mmCIF file of C-alpha atoms in Angstrom:
data_model
loop_
_atom_site.group_PDB
_atom_site.id
_atom_site.type_symbol
_atom_site.label_atom_id
_atom_site.label_comp_id
_atom_site.label_asym_id
_atom_site.label_seq_id
_atom_site.Cartn_x
_atom_site.Cartn_y
_atom_site.Cartn_z
ATOM 1 C CA MET A 14 -67.694 82.101 -23.841
ATOM 2 C CA ALA A 15 -67.846 85.511 -22.169
ATOM 3 C CA SER A 16 -66.949 88.257 -24.607
ATOM 4 C CA THR A 17 -66.961 92.020 -24.529
ATOM 5 C CA THR A 18 -70.116 92.297 -26.634
ATOM 6 C CA TYR A 19 -73.663 91.376 -25.671
ATOM 7 C CA SER A 20 -76.234 89.438 -27.691
ATOM 8 C CA THR A 21 -79.981 90.141 -27.689
ATOM 9 C CA SER A 22 -80.828 86.617 -28.862
ATOM 10 C CA SER A 23 -81.434 85.498 -25.267
ATOM 11 C CA ARG A 24 -84.838 87.238 -24.944
ATOM 12 C CA ASP A 25 -86.585 83.877 -25.418
ATOM 13 C CA LEU A 26 -84.015 82.006 -23.361
ATOM 14 C CA LEU A 27 -86.316 80.858 -20.558
ATOM 15 C CA HIS A 28 -88.919 79.658 -23.042
ATOM 16 C CA ARG A 29 -86.285 77.633 -24.865
ATOM 17 C CA ILE A 30 -84.961 76.158 -21.621
ATOM 18 C CA THR A 31 -88.380 75.092 -20.348
ATOM 19 C CA THR A 32 -89.499 73.846 -23.778
ATOM 20 C CA ASN A 33 -86.404 71.704 -24.198
ATOM 21 C CA ALA A 34 -86.840 70.329 -20.684
ATOM 22 C CA ALA A 35 -90.477 69.410 -21.329
ATOM 23 C CA ARG A 36 -89.537 67.800 -24.644
ATOM 24 C CA ASP A 37 -87.002 65.622 -22.863
ATOM 25 C CA ASN A 38 -89.329 64.781 -19.950
ATOM 26 C CA ILE A 39 -87.124 66.682 -17.509
ATOM 27 C CA ASP A 40 -89.052 67.939 -14.486
ATOM 28 C CA PHE A 41 -87.308 71.031 -13.134
ATOM 29 C CA THR A 42 -89.648 71.128 -10.135
ATOM 30 C CA VAL A 43 -87.748 68.289 -8.497
ATOM 31 C CA LEU A 44 -84.962 70.814 -7.954
ATOM 32 C CA THR A 45 -85.754 73.005 -4.975
ATOM 33 C CA PHE A 46 -83.779 75.873 -6.474
ATOM 34 C CA TYR A 47 -85.106 75.692 -10.046
ATOM 35 C CA GLN A 48 -87.155 78.903 -9.898
ATOM 36 C CA GLU A 49 -84.241 80.789 -8.353
ATOM 37 C CA ALA A 50 -82.009 79.471 -11.121
ATOM 38 C CA LEU A 51 -84.436 80.555 -13.859
ATOM 39 C CA ASP A 52 -84.849 83.987 -12.256
ATOM 40 C CA SER A 53 -81.076 84.321 -12.084
ATOM 41 C CA ILE A 54 -80.726 83.447 -15.770
ATOM 42 C CA LYS A 55 -83.486 85.894 -16.698
ATOM 43 C CA ALA A 56 -81.908 88.696 -14.661
ATOM 44 C CA LEU A 57 -78.498 87.983 -16.125
ATOM 45 C CA SER A 58 -79.901 88.106 -19.652
ATOM 46 C CA SER A 59 -81.824 91.337 -19.008
ATOM 47 C CA ASN A 60 -79.003 93.147 -17.212
ATOM 48 C CA ALA A 61 -76.462 92.148 -19.842
ATOM 49 C CA SER A 62 -78.220 94.167 -22.522
ATOM 50 C CA THR A 63 -78.577 97.352 -20.435
ATOM 51 C CA THR A 64 -75.416 97.572 -18.312
ATOM 52 C CA PRO A 65 -72.519 99.632 -19.733
ATOM 53 C CA LEU A 66 -69.370 97.674 -20.473
ATOM 54 C CA PRO A 67 -65.925 98.526 -19.102
ATOM 55 C CA ASP A 68 -63.344 99.818 -21.563
ATOM 56 C CA PHE A 69 -61.934 96.910 -23.589
ATOM 57 C CA THR A 70 -60.296 98.934 -26.362
ATOM 58 C CA THR A 71 -56.793 97.741 -25.461
ATOM 59 C CA ALA A 72 -57.736 94.222 -24.347
ATOM 60 C CA THR A 73 -56.195 91.421 -26.405
ATOM 61 C CA LYS A 74 -55.846 88.380 -24.123
ATOM 62 C CA ILE A 75 -57.987 85.236 -23.946
ATOM 63 C CA ASP A 76 -58.592 83.652 -20.527
ATOM 64 C CA THR A 77 -59.016 79.949 -21.275
ATOM 65 C CA HIS A 78 -60.055 78.779 -17.801
ATOM 66 C CA THR A 79 -63.014 80.536 -16.175
ATOM 67 C CA HIS A 80 -65.659 79.017 -13.880
ATOM 68 C CA PRO A 81 -68.811 81.172 -13.493
ATOM 69 C CA ILE A 82 -70.498 80.496 -10.155
ATOM 70 C CA PRO A 83 -74.107 81.752 -9.900
ATOM 71 C CA SER A 84 -75.386 82.205 -6.343
ATOM 72 C CA TRP A 85 -77.826 79.292 -6.541
ATOM 73 C CA PHE A 86 -75.039 76.996 -7.713
ATOM 74 C CA ARG A 87 -72.753 78.206 -4.927
ATOM 75 C CA ASP A 88 -75.429 77.300 -2.375
ATOM 76 C CA LEU A 89 -75.204 73.693 -3.589
ATOM 77 C CA GLU A 90 -71.427 73.538 -3.104
ATOM 78 C CA LEU A 91 -70.482 75.834 -0.220
ATOM 79 C CA SER A 92 -67.092 74.166 0.039
ATOM 80 C CA ALA A 93 -64.785 73.002 -2.744
ATOM 81 C CA ALA A 94 -61.741 70.866 -1.912
ATOM 82 C CA GLY A 95 -61.854 72.045 1.689
ATOM 83 C CA ARG A 96 -62.089 75.731 0.777
ATOM 84 C CA GLU A 97 -65.058 78.077 0.656
ATOM 85 C CA THR A 98 -66.588 78.248 -2.811
ATOM 86 C CA PRO A 99 -65.875 81.753 -4.144
ATOM 87 C CA SER A 100 -68.560 84.283 -4.968
ATOM 88 C CA TRP A 101 -68.917 85.428 -8.567
ATOM 89 C CA ASN A 102 -70.985 87.837 -10.610
ATOM 90 C CA LEU A 103 -70.872 88.923 -14.227
ATOM 91 C CA HIS A 104 -70.033 92.586 -13.816
ATOM 92 C CA SER A 105 -67.187 92.096 -11.343
ATOM 93 C CA HIS A 106 -65.768 89.518 -13.735
ATOM 94 C CA LEU A 107 -66.008 91.924 -16.678
ATOM 95 C CA SER A 108 -64.162 94.516 -14.585
ATOM 96 C CA PHE A 109 -61.530 91.902 -13.741
ATOM 97 C CA MET A 110 -61.128 91.186 -17.458
ATOM 98 C CA ALA A 111 -60.808 94.847 -18.401
ATOM 99 C CA GLU A 112 -58.226 95.552 -15.689
ATOM 100 C CA ARG A 113 -56.038 92.714 -16.954
ATOM 101 C CA GLY A 114 -56.448 93.244 -20.686
ATOM 102 C CA ILE A 115 -58.605 90.138 -21.207
ATOM 103 C CA LYS A 116 -60.925 90.415 -24.218
ATOM 104 C CA ARG A 117 -62.602 87.006 -23.936
ATOM 105 C CA SER A 118 -63.100 84.381 -21.245
ATOM 106 C CA ILE A 119 -63.804 80.743 -22.072
ATOM 107 C CA LEU A 120 -66.444 79.610 -19.570
ATOM 108 C CA SER A 121 -66.913 76.132 -18.143
ATOM 109 C CA VAL A 122 -69.102 75.231 -15.193
ATOM 110 C CA SER A 123 -67.332 73.484 -12.360
ATOM 111 C CA THR A 124 -68.722 70.208 -10.973
ATOM 112 C CA PRO A 125 -71.084 68.734 -12.217
ATOM 113 C CA GLN A 126 -69.979 70.417 -15.467
ATOM 114 C CA ALA A 127 -71.614 70.182 -18.871
ATOM 115 C CA ASN A 128 -72.651 66.533 -18.542
ATOM 116 C CA ALA A 129 -75.802 67.767 -16.801
ATOM 117 C CA PHE A 130 -77.198 68.806 -20.199
ATOM 118 C CA ALA A 131 -74.940 67.481 -22.919
ATOM 119 C CA SER A 132 -75.163 68.503 -26.588
ATOM 120 C CA PRO A 133 -78.798 69.707 -26.745
ATOM 121 C CA SER A 134 -78.582 70.736 -30.404
ATOM 122 C CA LYS A 135 -76.871 67.525 -31.506
ATOM 123 C CA PHE A 136 -79.719 65.297 -30.331
ATOM 124 C CA GLU A 137 -82.728 67.595 -30.786
ATOM 125 C CA GLY A 138 -84.272 65.282 -33.364
ATOM 126 C CA ASP A 139 -84.387 62.247 -31.101
ATOM 127 C CA ALA A 140 -85.705 63.116 -27.663
ATOM 128 C CA GLU A 141 -86.475 59.473 -26.831
ATOM 129 C CA LEU A 142 -82.888 58.466 -27.524
ATOM 130 C CA ARG A 143 -81.688 61.285 -25.312
ATOM 131 C CA ARG A 144 -84.089 60.203 -22.557
ATOM 132 C CA LYS A 145 -82.852 56.620 -22.684
ATOM 133 C CA LYS A 146 -79.247 57.754 -22.671
ATOM 134 C CA THR A 147 -79.945 60.082 -19.770
ATOM 135 C CA VAL A 148 -81.520 57.294 -17.722
ATOM 136 C CA ALA A 149 -78.645 54.968 -18.525
ATOM 137 C CA LEU A 150 -76.086 57.631 -17.705
ATOM 138 C CA ALA A 151 -77.845 58.463 -14.446
ATOM 139 C CA ARG A 152 -77.632 54.822 -13.405
ATOM 140 C CA LEU A 153 -73.938 54.704 -14.243
ATOM 141 C CA LEU A 154 -73.322 57.934 -12.358
ATOM 142 C CA ASN A 155 -75.166 56.546 -9.345
ATOM 143 C CA GLU A 156 -73.020 53.426 -9.409
ATOM 144 C CA ASN A 157 -69.920 55.569 -9.705
ATOM 145 C CA ALA A 158 -71.059 57.842 -6.881
ATOM 146 C CA GLU A 159 -71.553 54.840 -4.606
ATOM 147 C CA LEU A 160 -67.946 53.819 -5.162
ATOM 148 C CA THR A 161 -66.693 57.389 -4.870
ATOM 149 C CA SER A 162 -68.439 57.874 -1.538
ATOM 150 C CA LYS A 163 -66.424 54.970 -0.125
ATOM 151 C CA ALA A 164 -63.103 56.470 -1.201
ATOM 152 C CA PRO A 165 -61.197 58.498 1.409
ATOM 153 C CA LEU A 166 -59.907 61.006 -1.151
ATOM 154 C CA ARG A 167 -61.872 63.769 -2.840
ATOM 155 C CA SER A 168 -60.967 64.464 -6.444
ATOM 156 C CA GLY A 169 -60.663 68.203 -5.872
ATOM 157 C CA LEU A 170 -57.854 67.683 -3.368
ATOM 158 C CA GLY A 171 -55.404 65.986 -5.687
ATOM 159 C CA GLU A 172 -56.895 63.532 -8.146
ATOM 160 C CA PHE A 173 -57.082 66.123 -10.931
ATOM 161 C CA TYR A 174 -53.274 66.313 -10.929
ATOM 162 C CA PHE A 175 -53.140 62.662 -11.909
ATOM 163 C CA GLU A 176 -56.014 62.979 -14.373
ATOM 164 C CA THR A 177 -54.106 65.768 -16.129
ATOM 165 C CA ALA A 178 -50.952 63.649 -16.243
ATOM 166 C CA ARG A 179 -52.966 60.734 -17.610
ATOM 167 C CA ALA A 180 -54.425 62.926 -20.357
ATOM 168 C CA ILE A 181 -50.982 64.071 -21.548
ATOM 169 C CA SER A 182 -49.717 60.493 -21.362
ATOM 170 C CA SER A 183 -52.623 59.264 -23.486
ATOM 171 C CA LEU A 184 -52.020 61.952 -26.107
ATOM 172 C CA THR A 185 -48.353 60.976 -26.281
ATOM 173 C CA ALA A 186 -48.513 57.182 -26.154
ATOM 174 C CA SER A 187 -47.692 55.449 -29.431
ATOM 175 C CA SER A 188 -47.832 51.694 -29.817
ATOM 176 C CA SER A 189 -49.698 49.351 -32.162
ATOM 177 C CA PRO A 190 -52.610 49.527 -32.805
ATOM 178 C CA TYR A 191 -52.617 53.024 -31.302
ATOM 179 C CA TYR A 192 -50.871 56.176 -32.454
ATOM 180 C CA SER A 193 -49.683 59.372 -30.812
ATOM 181 C CA ALA A 194 -52.403 61.987 -31.291
ATOM 182 C CA LEU A 195 -49.922 64.606 -30.142
ATOM 183 C CA LEU A 196 -47.592 63.827 -33.046
ATOM 184 C CA LYS A 197 -50.234 62.935 -35.621
ATOM 185 C CA TYR A 198 -51.422 66.561 -35.692
ATOM 186 C CA PRO A 199 -48.215 68.645 -35.740
ATOM 187 C CA SER A 200 -50.018 71.947 -36.310
ATOM 188 C CA LEU A 201 -52.381 71.516 -33.368
ATOM 189 C CA HIS A 202 -51.621 73.359 -30.125
ATOM 190 C CA TRP A 203 -52.978 72.126 -26.784
ATOM 191 C CA ARG A 204 -53.887 74.052 -23.650
ATOM 192 C CA VAL A 205 -53.125 72.066 -20.487
ATOM 193 C CA SER A 206 -54.607 73.046 -17.131
ATOM 194 C CA HIS A 207 -53.120 73.085 -13.632
ATOM 195 C CA GLY A 208 -49.487 73.388 -14.657
ATOM 196 C CA ALA A 209 -49.624 69.941 -16.328
ATOM 197 C CA GLY A 210 -50.552 68.303 -13.028
ATOM 198 C CA ALA A 211 -48.243 65.457 -12.032
ATOM 199 C CA PHE A 212 -46.843 65.009 -15.532
ATOM 200 C CA PRO A 213 -43.644 67.072 -15.047
ATOM 201 C CA ASP A 214 -42.601 64.620 -12.321
ATOM 202 C CA ILE A 215 -43.291 61.455 -14.313
ATOM 203 C CA SER A 216 -42.499 62.548 -17.871
ATOM 204 C CA GLU A 217 -38.960 61.154 -18.001
ATOM 205 C CA ARG A 218 -40.012 57.739 -16.750
ATOM 206 C CA PHE A 219 -43.092 57.702 -18.962
ATOM 207 C CA LEU A 220 -41.125 58.471 -22.133
ATOM 208 C CA LEU A 221 -38.786 55.543 -21.459
ATOM 209 C CA GLY A 222 -41.676 53.363 -22.581
ATOM 210 C CA PHE A 223 -41.959 55.129 -25.942
ATOM 211 C CA PRO A 224 -38.387 55.651 -27.206
ATOM 212 C CA SER A 225 -39.474 56.022 -30.830
ATOM 213 C CA VAL A 226 -41.437 59.194 -30.096
ATOM 214 C CA SER A 227 -39.719 60.561 -26.991
ATOM 215 C CA ALA A 228 -37.615 63.210 -28.754
ATOM 216 C CA ALA A 229 -40.527 64.475 -30.850
ATOM 217 C CA ALA A 230 -42.796 64.423 -27.795
ATOM 218 C CA ARG A 231 -40.359 66.532 -25.782
ATOM 219 C CA GLU A 232 -40.248 69.061 -28.594
ATOM 220 C CA ALA A 233 -44.053 69.127 -28.707
ATOM 221 C CA TYR A 234 -44.214 69.693 -24.948
ATOM 222 C CA LYS A 235 -42.003 72.751 -25.414
ATOM 223 C CA SER A 236 -43.571 74.220 -28.535
ATOM 224 C CA ARG A 237 -47.224 73.137 -28.762
ATOM 225 C CA LEU A 238 -48.445 72.548 -25.207
ATOM 226 C CA TRP A 239 -49.471 75.659 -23.299
ATOM 227 C CA TYR A 240 -49.769 75.267 -19.542
ATOM 228 C CA ASP A 241 -52.122 77.456 -17.533
ATOM 229 C CA SER A 242 -51.730 78.313 -13.871
ATOM 230 C CA ALA A 243 -55.425 78.033 -12.967
ATOM 231 C CA GLY A 244 -56.068 76.518 -9.568
ATOM 232 C CA PRO A 245 -53.287 75.381 -7.233
ATOM 233 C CA VAL A 246 -49.957 75.235 -9.063
ATOM 234 C CA TRP A 247 -46.784 74.746 -7.040
ATOM 235 C CA PRO A 248 -43.189 75.930 -7.592
ATOM 236 C CA ASN A 249 -41.906 72.379 -8.069
ATOM 237 C CA GLN A 250 -44.362 71.909 -10.926
ATOM 238 C CA ILE A 251 -42.986 74.973 -12.685
ATOM 239 C CA LYS A 252 -39.433 73.682 -12.275
ATOM 240 C CA GLY A 253 -40.493 70.253 -13.526
ATOM 241 C CA ILE A 254 -42.074 71.664 -16.663
ATOM 242 C CA GLY A 255 -38.686 73.103 -17.542
ATOM 243 C CA PRO A 256 -37.179 76.449 -18.540
ATOM 244 C CA GLU A 257 -38.088 76.078 -22.211
ATOM 245 C CA PHE A 258 -41.815 75.744 -21.623
ATOM 246 C CA SER A 259 -44.408 78.534 -21.561
ATOM 247 C CA ILE A 260 -46.995 79.064 -18.848
ATOM 248 C CA LEU A 261 -50.144 80.899 -19.925
ATOM 249 C CA GLY A 262 -50.134 84.157 -18.007
ATOM 250 C CA LEU A 263 -46.449 83.833 -17.107
ATOM 251 C CA GLY A 264 -44.699 83.315 -20.425
ATOM 252 C CA PRO A 265 -41.452 81.335 -20.684
ATOM 253 C CA VAL A 266 -40.594 80.124 -17.210
ATOM 254 C CA HIS A 267 -36.963 81.180 -17.261
ATOM 255 C CA THR A 268 -37.678 84.769 -18.302
ATOM 256 C CA ARG A 269 -40.922 85.670 -16.574
ATOM 257 C CA TYR A 270 -41.269 83.304 -13.648
ATOM 258 C CA SER A 271 -43.153 84.695 -10.697
ATOM 259 C CA PRO A 272 -44.790 83.042 -7.681
ATOM 260 C CA ILE A 273 -48.322 81.806 -8.327
ATOM 261 C CA SER A 274 -50.839 82.517 -5.629
#
């Protein structure tokens, strides 16, 4: 999470990274860009503690959907979903935050995401188990990649709309022996990306299959699901979500709707 305060605890960051990699039998040298990546991390850590911050005294917002893109990572993926991968650096992002009243940004790496190094602290005590799981996961990912390479569609072009709709559907579904997680935790609010994806278009049909929870689910969609406008979100999605719903960054659709670029 990017915040408006810096930590000095990263002075031994590179040592920790290389030590953990050696412990888990991970050879960074197989990556042609590994030294550039380590240098980038070191520079980022050093500059963060010496560079003045913008003025955040009036900032109150939280940006829940931020993808940092270091230069070495951008070189790996020059194009994303048919578009040029954007450039990014820490200080321009901090300026962006300050200009828009954002106090904190929640960071998540885009593809291949956090599965490249999952839960290091959780499994520190069992490096061999982690190694075996990594090997097994790598094999599964290879099998999946072989199938994906044969598919004519790339997930970044449209599949994430359906994945988002599937996630909301799974949270809502309620039938024995399953239960509706959305309704089981009535005090829990959810943040939904990409304007709820394809779900606004299929929600009415989907809820026909769950009449016992449909009314409560609709109320939850209005009061406890918060929809962000990160990435491509289209006017018809906004209309499908409905006038009672709130879009993060836009507020209630019927009072503060504006085109999303």
